[in-house]
Coordinates of C-alpha atoms (C1' of nucleotides) in Angstrom, one line a residue:
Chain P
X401 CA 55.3 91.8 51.5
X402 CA 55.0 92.4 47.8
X403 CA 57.6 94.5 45.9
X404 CA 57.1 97.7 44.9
X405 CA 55.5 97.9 41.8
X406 CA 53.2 100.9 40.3
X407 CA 49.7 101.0 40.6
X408 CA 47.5 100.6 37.6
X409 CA 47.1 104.6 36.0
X410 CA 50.4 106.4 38.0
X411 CA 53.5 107.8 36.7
X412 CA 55.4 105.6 33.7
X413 CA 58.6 106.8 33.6
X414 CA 60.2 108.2 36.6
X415 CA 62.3 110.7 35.4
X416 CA 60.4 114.5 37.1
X417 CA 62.0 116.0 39.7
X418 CA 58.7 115.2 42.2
X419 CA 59.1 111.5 41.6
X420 CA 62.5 111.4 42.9
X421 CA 61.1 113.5 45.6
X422 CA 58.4 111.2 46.1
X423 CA 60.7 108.0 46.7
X424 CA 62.7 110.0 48.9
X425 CA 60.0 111.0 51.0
X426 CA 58.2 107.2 50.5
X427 CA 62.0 106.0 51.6
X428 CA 61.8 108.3 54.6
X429 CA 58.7 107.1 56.0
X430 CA 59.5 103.1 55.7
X431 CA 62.9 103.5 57.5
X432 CA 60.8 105.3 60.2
X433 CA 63.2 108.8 60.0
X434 CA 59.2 110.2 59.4
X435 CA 56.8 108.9 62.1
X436 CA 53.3 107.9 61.5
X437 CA 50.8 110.9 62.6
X438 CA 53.7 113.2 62.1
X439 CA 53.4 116.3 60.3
X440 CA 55.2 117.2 57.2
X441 CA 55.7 120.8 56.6
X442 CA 56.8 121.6 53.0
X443 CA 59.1 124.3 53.5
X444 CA 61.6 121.6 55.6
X445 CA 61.3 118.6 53.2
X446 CA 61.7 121.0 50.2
X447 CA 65.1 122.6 51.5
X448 CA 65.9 119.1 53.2
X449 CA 65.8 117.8 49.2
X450 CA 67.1 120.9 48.0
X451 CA 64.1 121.6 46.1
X452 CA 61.4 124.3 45.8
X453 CA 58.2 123.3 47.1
X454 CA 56.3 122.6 44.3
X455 CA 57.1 119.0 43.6
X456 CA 56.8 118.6 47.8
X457 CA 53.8 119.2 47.1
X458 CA 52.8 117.0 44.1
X459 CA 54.7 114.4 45.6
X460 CA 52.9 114.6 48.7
X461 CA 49.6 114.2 46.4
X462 CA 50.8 111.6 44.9
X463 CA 51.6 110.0 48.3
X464 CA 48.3 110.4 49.5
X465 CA 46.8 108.9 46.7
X466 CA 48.7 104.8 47.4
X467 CA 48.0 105.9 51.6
X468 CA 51.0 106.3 52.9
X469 CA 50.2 110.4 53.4
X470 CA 46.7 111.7 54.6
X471 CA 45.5 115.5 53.6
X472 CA 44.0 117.6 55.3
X473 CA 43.1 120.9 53.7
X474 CA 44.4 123.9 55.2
X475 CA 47.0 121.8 57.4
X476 CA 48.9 120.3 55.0
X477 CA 50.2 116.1 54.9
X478 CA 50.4 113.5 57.8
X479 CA 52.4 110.2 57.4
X480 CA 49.3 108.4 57.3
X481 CA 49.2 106.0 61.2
X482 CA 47.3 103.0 60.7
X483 CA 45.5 101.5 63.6
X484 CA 45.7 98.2 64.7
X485 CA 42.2 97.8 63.5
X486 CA 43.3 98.9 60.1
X487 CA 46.0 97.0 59.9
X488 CA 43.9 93.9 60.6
X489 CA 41.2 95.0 57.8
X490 CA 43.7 95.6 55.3
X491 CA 45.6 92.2 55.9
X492 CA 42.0 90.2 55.8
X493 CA 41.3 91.9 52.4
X494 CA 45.0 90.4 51.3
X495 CA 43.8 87.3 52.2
X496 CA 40.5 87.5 49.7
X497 CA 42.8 89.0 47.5
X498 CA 46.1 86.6 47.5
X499 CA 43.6 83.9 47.8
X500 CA 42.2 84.6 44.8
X501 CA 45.1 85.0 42.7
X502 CA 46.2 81.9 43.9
X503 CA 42.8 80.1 42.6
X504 CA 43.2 81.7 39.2
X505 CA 47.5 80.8 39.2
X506 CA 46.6 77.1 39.3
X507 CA 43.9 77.9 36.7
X508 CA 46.5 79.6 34.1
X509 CA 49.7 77.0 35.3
X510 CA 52.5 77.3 33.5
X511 CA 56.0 75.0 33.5
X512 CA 58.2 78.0 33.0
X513 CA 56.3 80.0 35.7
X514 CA 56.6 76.7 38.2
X515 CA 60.0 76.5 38.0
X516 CA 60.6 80.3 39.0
X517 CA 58.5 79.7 41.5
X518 CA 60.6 76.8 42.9
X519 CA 63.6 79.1 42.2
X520 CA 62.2 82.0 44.5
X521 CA 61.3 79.0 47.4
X522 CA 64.5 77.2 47.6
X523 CA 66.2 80.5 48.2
X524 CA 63.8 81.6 50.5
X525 CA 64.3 78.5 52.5
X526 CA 68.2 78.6 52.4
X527 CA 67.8 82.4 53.6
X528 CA 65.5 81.1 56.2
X529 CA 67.5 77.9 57.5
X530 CA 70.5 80.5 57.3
X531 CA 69.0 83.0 59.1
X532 CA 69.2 85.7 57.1
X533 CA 66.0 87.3 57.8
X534 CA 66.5 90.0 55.1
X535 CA 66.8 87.6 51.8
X536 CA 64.0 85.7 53.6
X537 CA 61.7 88.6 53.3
X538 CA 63.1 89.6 49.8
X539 CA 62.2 86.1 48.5
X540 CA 58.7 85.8 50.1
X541 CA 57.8 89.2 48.7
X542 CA 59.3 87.8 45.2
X543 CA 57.3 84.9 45.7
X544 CA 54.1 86.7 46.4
X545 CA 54.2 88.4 43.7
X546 CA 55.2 86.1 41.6
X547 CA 52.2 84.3 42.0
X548 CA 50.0 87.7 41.8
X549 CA 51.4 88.0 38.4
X550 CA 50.3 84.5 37.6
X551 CA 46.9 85.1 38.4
X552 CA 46.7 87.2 34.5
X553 CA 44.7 89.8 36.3
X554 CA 46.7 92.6 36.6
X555 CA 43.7 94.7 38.6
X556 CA 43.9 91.8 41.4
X557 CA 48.2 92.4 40.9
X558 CA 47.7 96.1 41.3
X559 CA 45.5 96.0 44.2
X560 CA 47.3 93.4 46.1
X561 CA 50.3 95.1 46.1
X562 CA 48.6 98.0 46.9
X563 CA 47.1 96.4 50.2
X564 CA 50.4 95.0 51.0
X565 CA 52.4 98.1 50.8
X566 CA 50.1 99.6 52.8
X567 CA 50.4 97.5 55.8
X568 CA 54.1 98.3 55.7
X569 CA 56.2 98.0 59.1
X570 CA 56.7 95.3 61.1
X571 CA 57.1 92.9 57.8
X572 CA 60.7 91.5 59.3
X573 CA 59.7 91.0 62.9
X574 CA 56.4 89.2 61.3
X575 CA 58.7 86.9 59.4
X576 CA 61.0 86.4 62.0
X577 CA 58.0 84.8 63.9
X578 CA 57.4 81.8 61.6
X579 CA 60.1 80.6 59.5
X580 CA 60.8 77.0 58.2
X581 CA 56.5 76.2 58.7
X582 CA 56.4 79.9 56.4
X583 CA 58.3 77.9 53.0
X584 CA 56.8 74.5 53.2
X585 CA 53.0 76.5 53.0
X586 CA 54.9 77.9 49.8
X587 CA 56.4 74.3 48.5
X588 CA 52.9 72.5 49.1
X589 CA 51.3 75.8 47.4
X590 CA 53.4 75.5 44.4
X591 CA 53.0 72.5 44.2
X592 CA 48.8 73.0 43.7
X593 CA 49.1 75.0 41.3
X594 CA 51.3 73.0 39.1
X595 CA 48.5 70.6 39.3
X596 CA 46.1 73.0 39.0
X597 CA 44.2 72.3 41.8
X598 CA 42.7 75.5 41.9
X599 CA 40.4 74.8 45.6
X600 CA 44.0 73.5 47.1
X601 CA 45.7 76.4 45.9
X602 CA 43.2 78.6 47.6
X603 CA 43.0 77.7 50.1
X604 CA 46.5 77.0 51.1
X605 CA 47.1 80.5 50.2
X606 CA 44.2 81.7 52.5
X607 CA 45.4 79.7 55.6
X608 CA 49.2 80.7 54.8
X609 CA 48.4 84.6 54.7
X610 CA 46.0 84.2 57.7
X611 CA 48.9 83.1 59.7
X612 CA 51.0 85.8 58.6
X613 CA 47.6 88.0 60.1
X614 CA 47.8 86.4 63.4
X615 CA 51.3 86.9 63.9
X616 CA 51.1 90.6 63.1
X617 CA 48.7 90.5 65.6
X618 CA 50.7 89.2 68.0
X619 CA 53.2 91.0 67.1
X620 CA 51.6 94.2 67.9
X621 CA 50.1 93.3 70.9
X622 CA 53.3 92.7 72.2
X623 CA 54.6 95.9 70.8
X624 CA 51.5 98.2 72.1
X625 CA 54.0 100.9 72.7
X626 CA 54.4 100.7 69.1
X627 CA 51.1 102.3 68.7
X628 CA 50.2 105.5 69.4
X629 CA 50.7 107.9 66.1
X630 CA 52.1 110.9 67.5
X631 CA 50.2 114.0 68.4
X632 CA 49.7 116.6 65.7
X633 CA 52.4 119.2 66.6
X634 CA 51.8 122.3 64.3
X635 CA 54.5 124.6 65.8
X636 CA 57.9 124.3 67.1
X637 CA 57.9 125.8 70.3
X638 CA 58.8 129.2 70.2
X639 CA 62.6 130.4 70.8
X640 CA 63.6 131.7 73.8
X641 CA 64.8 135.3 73.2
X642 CA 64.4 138.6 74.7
Chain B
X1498 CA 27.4 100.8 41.2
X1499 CA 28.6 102.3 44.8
X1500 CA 27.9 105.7 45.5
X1501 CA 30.8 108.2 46.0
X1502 CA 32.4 107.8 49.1
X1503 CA 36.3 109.0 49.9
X1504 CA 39.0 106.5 49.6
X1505 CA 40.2 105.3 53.5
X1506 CA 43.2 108.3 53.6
X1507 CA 42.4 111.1 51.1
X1508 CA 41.0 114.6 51.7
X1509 CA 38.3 115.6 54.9
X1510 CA 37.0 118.0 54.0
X1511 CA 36.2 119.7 50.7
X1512 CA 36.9 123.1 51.1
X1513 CA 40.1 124.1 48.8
X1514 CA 39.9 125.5 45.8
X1515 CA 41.8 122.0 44.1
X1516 CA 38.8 120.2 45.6
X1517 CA 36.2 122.0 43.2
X1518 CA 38.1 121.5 40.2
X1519 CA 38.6 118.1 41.1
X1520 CA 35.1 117.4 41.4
X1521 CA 34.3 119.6 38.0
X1522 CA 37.2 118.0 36.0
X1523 CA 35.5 114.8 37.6
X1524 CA 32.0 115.5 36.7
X1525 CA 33.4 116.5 33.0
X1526 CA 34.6 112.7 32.7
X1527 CA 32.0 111.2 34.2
X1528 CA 29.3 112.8 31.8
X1529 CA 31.6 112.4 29.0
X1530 CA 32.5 115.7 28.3
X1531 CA 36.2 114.6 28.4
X1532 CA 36.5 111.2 26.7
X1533 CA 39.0 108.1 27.6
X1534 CA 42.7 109.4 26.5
X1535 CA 41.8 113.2 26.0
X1536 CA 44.9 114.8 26.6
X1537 CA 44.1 117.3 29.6
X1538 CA 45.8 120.2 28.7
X1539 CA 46.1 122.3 32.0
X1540 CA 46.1 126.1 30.7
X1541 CA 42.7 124.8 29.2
X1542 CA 41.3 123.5 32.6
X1543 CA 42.5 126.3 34.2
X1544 CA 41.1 129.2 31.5
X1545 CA 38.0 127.0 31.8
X1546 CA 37.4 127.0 35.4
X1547 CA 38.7 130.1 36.2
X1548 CA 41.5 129.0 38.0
X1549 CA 45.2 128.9 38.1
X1550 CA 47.3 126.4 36.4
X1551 CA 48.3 125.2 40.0
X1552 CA 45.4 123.7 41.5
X1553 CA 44.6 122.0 38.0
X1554 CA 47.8 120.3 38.3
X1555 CA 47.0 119.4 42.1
X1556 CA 43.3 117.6 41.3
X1557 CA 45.4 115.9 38.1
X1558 CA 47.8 114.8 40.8
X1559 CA 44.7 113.4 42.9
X1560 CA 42.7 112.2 40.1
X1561 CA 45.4 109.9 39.2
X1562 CA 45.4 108.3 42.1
X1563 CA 41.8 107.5 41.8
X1564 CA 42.9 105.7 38.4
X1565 CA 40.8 108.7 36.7
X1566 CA 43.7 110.2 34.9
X1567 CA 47.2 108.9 33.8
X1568 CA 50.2 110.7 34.7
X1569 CA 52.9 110.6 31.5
X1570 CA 56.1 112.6 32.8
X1571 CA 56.4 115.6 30.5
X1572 CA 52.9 114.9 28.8
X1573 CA 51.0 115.5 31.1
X1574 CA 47.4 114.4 31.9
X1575 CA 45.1 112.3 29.8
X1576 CA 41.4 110.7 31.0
X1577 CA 42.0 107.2 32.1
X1578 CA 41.0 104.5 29.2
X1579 CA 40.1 101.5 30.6
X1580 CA 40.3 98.4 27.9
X1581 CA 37.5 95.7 27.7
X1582 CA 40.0 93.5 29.6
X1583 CA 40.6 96.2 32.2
X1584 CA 37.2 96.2 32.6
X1585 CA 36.3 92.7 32.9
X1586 CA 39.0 92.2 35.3
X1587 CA 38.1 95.1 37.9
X1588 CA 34.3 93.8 38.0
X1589 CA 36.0 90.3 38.3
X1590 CA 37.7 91.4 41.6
X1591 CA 35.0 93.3 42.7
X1592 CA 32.7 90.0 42.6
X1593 CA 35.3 89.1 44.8
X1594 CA 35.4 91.6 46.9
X1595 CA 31.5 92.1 47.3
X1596 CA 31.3 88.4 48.0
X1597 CA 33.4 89.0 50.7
X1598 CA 31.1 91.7 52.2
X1599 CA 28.0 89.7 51.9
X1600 CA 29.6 86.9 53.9
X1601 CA 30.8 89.4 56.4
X1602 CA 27.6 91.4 56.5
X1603 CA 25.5 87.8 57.0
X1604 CA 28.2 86.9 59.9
X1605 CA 27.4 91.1 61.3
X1606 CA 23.8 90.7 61.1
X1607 CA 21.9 93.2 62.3
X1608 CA 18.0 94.1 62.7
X1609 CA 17.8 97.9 61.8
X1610 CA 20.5 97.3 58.6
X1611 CA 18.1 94.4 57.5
X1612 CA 14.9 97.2 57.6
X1613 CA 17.4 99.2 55.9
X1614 CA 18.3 96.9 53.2
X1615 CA 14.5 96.0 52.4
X1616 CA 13.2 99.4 51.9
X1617 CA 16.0 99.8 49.6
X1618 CA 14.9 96.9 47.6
X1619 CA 11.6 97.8 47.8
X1620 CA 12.3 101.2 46.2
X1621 CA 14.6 99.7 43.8
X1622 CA 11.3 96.8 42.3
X1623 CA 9.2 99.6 42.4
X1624 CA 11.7 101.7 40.4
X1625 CA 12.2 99.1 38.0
X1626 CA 8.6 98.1 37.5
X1627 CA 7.8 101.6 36.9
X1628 CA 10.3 102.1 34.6
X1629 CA 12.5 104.1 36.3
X1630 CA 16.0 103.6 35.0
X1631 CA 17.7 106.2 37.3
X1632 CA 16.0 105.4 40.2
X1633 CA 16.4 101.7 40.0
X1634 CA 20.4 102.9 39.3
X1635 CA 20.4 105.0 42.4
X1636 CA 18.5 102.1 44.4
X1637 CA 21.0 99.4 43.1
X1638 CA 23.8 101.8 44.0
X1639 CA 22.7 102.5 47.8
X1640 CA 21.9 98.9 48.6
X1641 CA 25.1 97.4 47.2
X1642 CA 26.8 100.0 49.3
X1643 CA 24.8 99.2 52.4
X1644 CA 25.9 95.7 52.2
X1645 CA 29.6 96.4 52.0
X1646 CA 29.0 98.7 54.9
X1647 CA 27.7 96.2 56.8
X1648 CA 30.9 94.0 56.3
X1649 CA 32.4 96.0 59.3
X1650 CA 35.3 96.3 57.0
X1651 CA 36.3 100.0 56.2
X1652 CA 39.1 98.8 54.3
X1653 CA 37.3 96.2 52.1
X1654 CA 34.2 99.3 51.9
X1655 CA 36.8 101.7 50.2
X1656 CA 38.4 99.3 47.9
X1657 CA 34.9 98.1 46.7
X1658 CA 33.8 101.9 46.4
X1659 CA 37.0 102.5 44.3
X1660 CA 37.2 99.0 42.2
X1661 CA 33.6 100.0 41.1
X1662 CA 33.8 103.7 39.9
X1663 CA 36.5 102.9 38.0
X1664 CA 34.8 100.3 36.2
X1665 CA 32.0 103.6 35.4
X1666 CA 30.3 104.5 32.0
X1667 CA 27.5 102.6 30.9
X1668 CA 25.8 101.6 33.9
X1669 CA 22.5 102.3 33.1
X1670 CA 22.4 100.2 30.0
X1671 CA 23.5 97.3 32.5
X1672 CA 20.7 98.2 34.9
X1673 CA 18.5 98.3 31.7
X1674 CA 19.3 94.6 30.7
X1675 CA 18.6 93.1 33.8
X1676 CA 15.6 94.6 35.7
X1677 CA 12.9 92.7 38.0
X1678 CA 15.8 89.5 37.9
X1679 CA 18.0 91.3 39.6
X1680 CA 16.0 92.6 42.4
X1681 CA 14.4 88.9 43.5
X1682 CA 18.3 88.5 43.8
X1683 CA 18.6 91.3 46.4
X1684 CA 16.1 89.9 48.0
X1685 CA 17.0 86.9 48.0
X1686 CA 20.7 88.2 49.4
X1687 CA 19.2 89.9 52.3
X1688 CA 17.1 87.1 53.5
X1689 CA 20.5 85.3 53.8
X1690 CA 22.6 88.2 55.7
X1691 CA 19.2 88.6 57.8
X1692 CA 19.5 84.8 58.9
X1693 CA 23.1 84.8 58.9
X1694 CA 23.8 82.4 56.2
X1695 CA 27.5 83.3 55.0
X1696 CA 28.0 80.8 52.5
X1697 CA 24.8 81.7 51.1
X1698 CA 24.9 85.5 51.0
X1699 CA 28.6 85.4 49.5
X1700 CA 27.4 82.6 46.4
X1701 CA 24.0 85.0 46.0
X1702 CA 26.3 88.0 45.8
X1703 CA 28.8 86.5 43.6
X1704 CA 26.7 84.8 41.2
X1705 CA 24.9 88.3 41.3
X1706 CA 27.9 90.5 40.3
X1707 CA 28.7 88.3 37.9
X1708 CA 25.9 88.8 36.5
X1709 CA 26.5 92.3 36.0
X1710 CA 29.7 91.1 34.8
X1711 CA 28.4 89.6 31.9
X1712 CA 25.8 91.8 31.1
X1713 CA 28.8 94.6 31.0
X1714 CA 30.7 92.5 28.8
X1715 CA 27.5 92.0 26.2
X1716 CA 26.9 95.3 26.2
X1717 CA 30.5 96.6 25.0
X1718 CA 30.3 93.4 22.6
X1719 CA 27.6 94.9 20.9
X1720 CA 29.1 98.4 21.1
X1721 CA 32.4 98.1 20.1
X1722 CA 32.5 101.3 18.7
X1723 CA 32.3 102.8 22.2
X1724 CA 35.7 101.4 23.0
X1725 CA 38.2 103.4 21.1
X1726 CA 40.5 105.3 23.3
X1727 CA 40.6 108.0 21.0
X1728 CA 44.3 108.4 19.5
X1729 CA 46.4 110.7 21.3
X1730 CA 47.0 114.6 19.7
X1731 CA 49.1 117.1 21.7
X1732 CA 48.6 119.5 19.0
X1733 CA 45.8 121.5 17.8
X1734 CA 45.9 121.4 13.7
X1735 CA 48.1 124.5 13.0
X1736 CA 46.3 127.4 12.4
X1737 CA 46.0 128.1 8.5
X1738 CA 48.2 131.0 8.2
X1739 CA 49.9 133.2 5.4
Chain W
dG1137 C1' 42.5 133.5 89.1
dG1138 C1' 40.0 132.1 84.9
dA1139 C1' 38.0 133.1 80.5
dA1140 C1' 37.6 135.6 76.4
dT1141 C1' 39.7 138.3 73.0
dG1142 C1' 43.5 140.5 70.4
dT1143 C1' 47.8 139.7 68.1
dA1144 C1' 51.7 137.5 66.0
dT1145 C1' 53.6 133.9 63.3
dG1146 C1' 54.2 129.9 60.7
dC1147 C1' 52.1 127.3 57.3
dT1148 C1' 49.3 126.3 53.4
dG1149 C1' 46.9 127.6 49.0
dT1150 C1' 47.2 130.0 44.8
dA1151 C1' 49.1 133.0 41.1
dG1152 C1' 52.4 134.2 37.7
dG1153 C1' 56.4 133.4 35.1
dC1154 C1' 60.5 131.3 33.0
dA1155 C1' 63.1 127.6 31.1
dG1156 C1' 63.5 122.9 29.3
dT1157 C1' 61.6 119.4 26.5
dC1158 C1' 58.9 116.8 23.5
dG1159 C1' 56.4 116.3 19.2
dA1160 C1' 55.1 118.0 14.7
dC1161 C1' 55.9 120.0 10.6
dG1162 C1' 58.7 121.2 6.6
dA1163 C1' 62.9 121.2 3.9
dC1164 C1' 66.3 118.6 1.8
dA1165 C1' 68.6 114.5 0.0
dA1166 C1' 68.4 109.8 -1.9
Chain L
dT563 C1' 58.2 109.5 -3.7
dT564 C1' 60.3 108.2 0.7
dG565 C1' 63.5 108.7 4.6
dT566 C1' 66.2 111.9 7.5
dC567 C1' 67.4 116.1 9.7
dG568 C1' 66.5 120.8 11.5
dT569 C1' 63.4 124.2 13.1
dC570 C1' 59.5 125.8 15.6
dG571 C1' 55.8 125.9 18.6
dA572 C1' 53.4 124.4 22.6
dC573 C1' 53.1 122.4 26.8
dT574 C1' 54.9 120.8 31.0
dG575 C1' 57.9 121.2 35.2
dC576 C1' 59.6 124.0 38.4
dC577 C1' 60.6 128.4 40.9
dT578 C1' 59.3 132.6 43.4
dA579 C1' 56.1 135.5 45.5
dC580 C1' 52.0 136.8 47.8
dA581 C1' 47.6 136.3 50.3
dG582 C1' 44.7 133.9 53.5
dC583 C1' 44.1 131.1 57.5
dA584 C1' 44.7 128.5 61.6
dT585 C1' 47.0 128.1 65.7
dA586 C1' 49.4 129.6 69.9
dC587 C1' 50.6 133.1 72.9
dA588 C1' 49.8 137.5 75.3
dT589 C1' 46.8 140.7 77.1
dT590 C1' 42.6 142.4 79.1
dC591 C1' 38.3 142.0 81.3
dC592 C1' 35.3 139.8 84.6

DNA sequence: GGAATGTATGCTGTAGGCAGTCGACGACAA
DNA sequence: TTGTCGTCGACTGCCTACAGCATACATTCC
């Protein structure tokens, strides 16, 4: 939902050999070519990449410090399988969360900021009446963001996106579910905080991402088949020979 | 103010050799030992601790995603330095966040937790009448992280956990300002979870925190010369040679 | 026939080592 | 004296190699 944008204390510059590893990797799991609950084995990824395994390995560490990767000593990295249940948690803590920033964007209004915002919503409702799901989603994450930023605290930025990324999966299908309703929430939000009616704001925002909850929801209990994170495979099965 | 508790996805259990030199390089900061912006020089870590370089690098690699450490590409490691602003804005969000879980906890209400919570405020008042700075620490620590427990959110339970050590250094002179004040708050908290009033618990708990907010920010005021992240130096002075 | 044990194998965890790179220091010129 | 360039040292980033371990399969015993 938000745009990908570091955490508070990672990496600066991305210029190592183990970063690029680490996007690729990151890429790998968001397309879905690496299943949640699957195993990654180092030696494959590292001559998959065309590297040694050492930065496979940092990159994995690195990994498992935003969630997408889980460790577990002696057995190496999982892509990290959230459960519904999790899911729901995480998206009702981006609801505190975007909530929040929205409160604290009406406080901190700004003209120049308001007008970007408007920029972001138009396009997101051309997308959206065009049915271009794709530049729909770009723009709501843009807008999201956007009005993170505004909040001025850049823990509450960090962390949201944080808790966004982390839900991960699904995001299109979600936004395919609401639509039109989806940019007048954002046009009636804006509009709050360019009066700074910080209460409005709020809780617009809190109503607006709570819908976005329910239709993940829905969306997963139509998909239940969607669910289950793979078994933990260690070995290939043996070849036959001899 | 929460007691260590692993982030939602990280390692099970702590049986790797990276995993003690986490916790020593960990133990190093929190004591002080390392200050805010040390460069961590890993041959020194390792010579120190009797390791290799590479599981020094790996508990870097981990620490950084705990926001201990910051990762600069081809610097290396340095101890996280978190600014007065930094500051104040994590223990802003986690007002927010604990507000949450006291509204959560008062709508989960349940009989043993409240017995729970009450002879951890008891132990904290006698703590702090007695004078007992740890203690009262220790107290404050378990029954905040009792409450967020009791929010049923595991999710909401790690972030807390992880937006408050973060915050870290100078607890105890917090706990130290406040005393007796701020248990009658607890208790007043828990009467509200015990009788299920949400809006009550969450205003108790986030007029509470931001309490702790303010004392936080007094204290740095008046210590100012606590804050300096110590410039950073890659090199020792040269040696004094020929 | 089923269960316990032995064995093989693939994987991770760690060590050691080499090359590249960044920053500091010193020399030289203006 | 001040600014710029070249050199040097140290540290990181990465690779290779080895040891330990956990799992799965095969064998043996009951």
């Amino acid at each position: 939902m938000l745009a990908n944008q570091g955490s508070t204390a990672k990496i600066v510059r991305p210029t190592t050999l183990r970063e690029s590893v680490l996007e690729r990797i990151l890429e790998l799991i968001i397309i879905g070519s690496l299943k949640p609950g699957q195993h990654l084995v180092e030696n494959e990824l590292a001559d998959n990449l065309g590297v040694s395994r050492q930065p496979v390995r940092e990159a994995l560490q690195l990994l498992s410090g935003e969630g997408w990767v889980d460790l577990r000593p002696g057995h190496g990295a999982y892509v990290h399988a959230p459960t519904v249940e999790e899911a729901d948690q995480l998206l009702a803590v981006r609801t505190l969360l975007e909530a929040e920033s929205a409160r604290l964007a009406a406080r901190n209004t700004d003209k120049r900021d308001i007008s970007a915002l408007r920029d972001i919503c138009m396009r997101g409702l051309a997308a959206c009446l065009a049915d271009d799901v794709d530049a729909a989603v770009v723009a709501n994450s843009e807008l999201h963001t956007a009005v993170v930023n505004m909040s001025g605290n850049r823990v509450l930025a960090d962390l949201t996106s944080q808790v966004a990324r982390r839900v991960r999966w699904y995001h299109t299908p979600v936004a395919r579910h609401r639509g039109k309703a989806s940019w007048e929430e954002h046009a009636a939000l804006i509009d709050a905080i360019e009066s700074g009616e910080e209460d409005v704001a709020a809780d617009i925002m809190r109503r607006h991402t709570e819908h976005t909850r329910q239709s993940y929801l829905e969306s997963r209990a139509q998909h239940p088949e969607e669910e289950p994170p793979a078994p933990i495979r260690r070995r290939r099965p043996r070849a036959v020979s001899s």
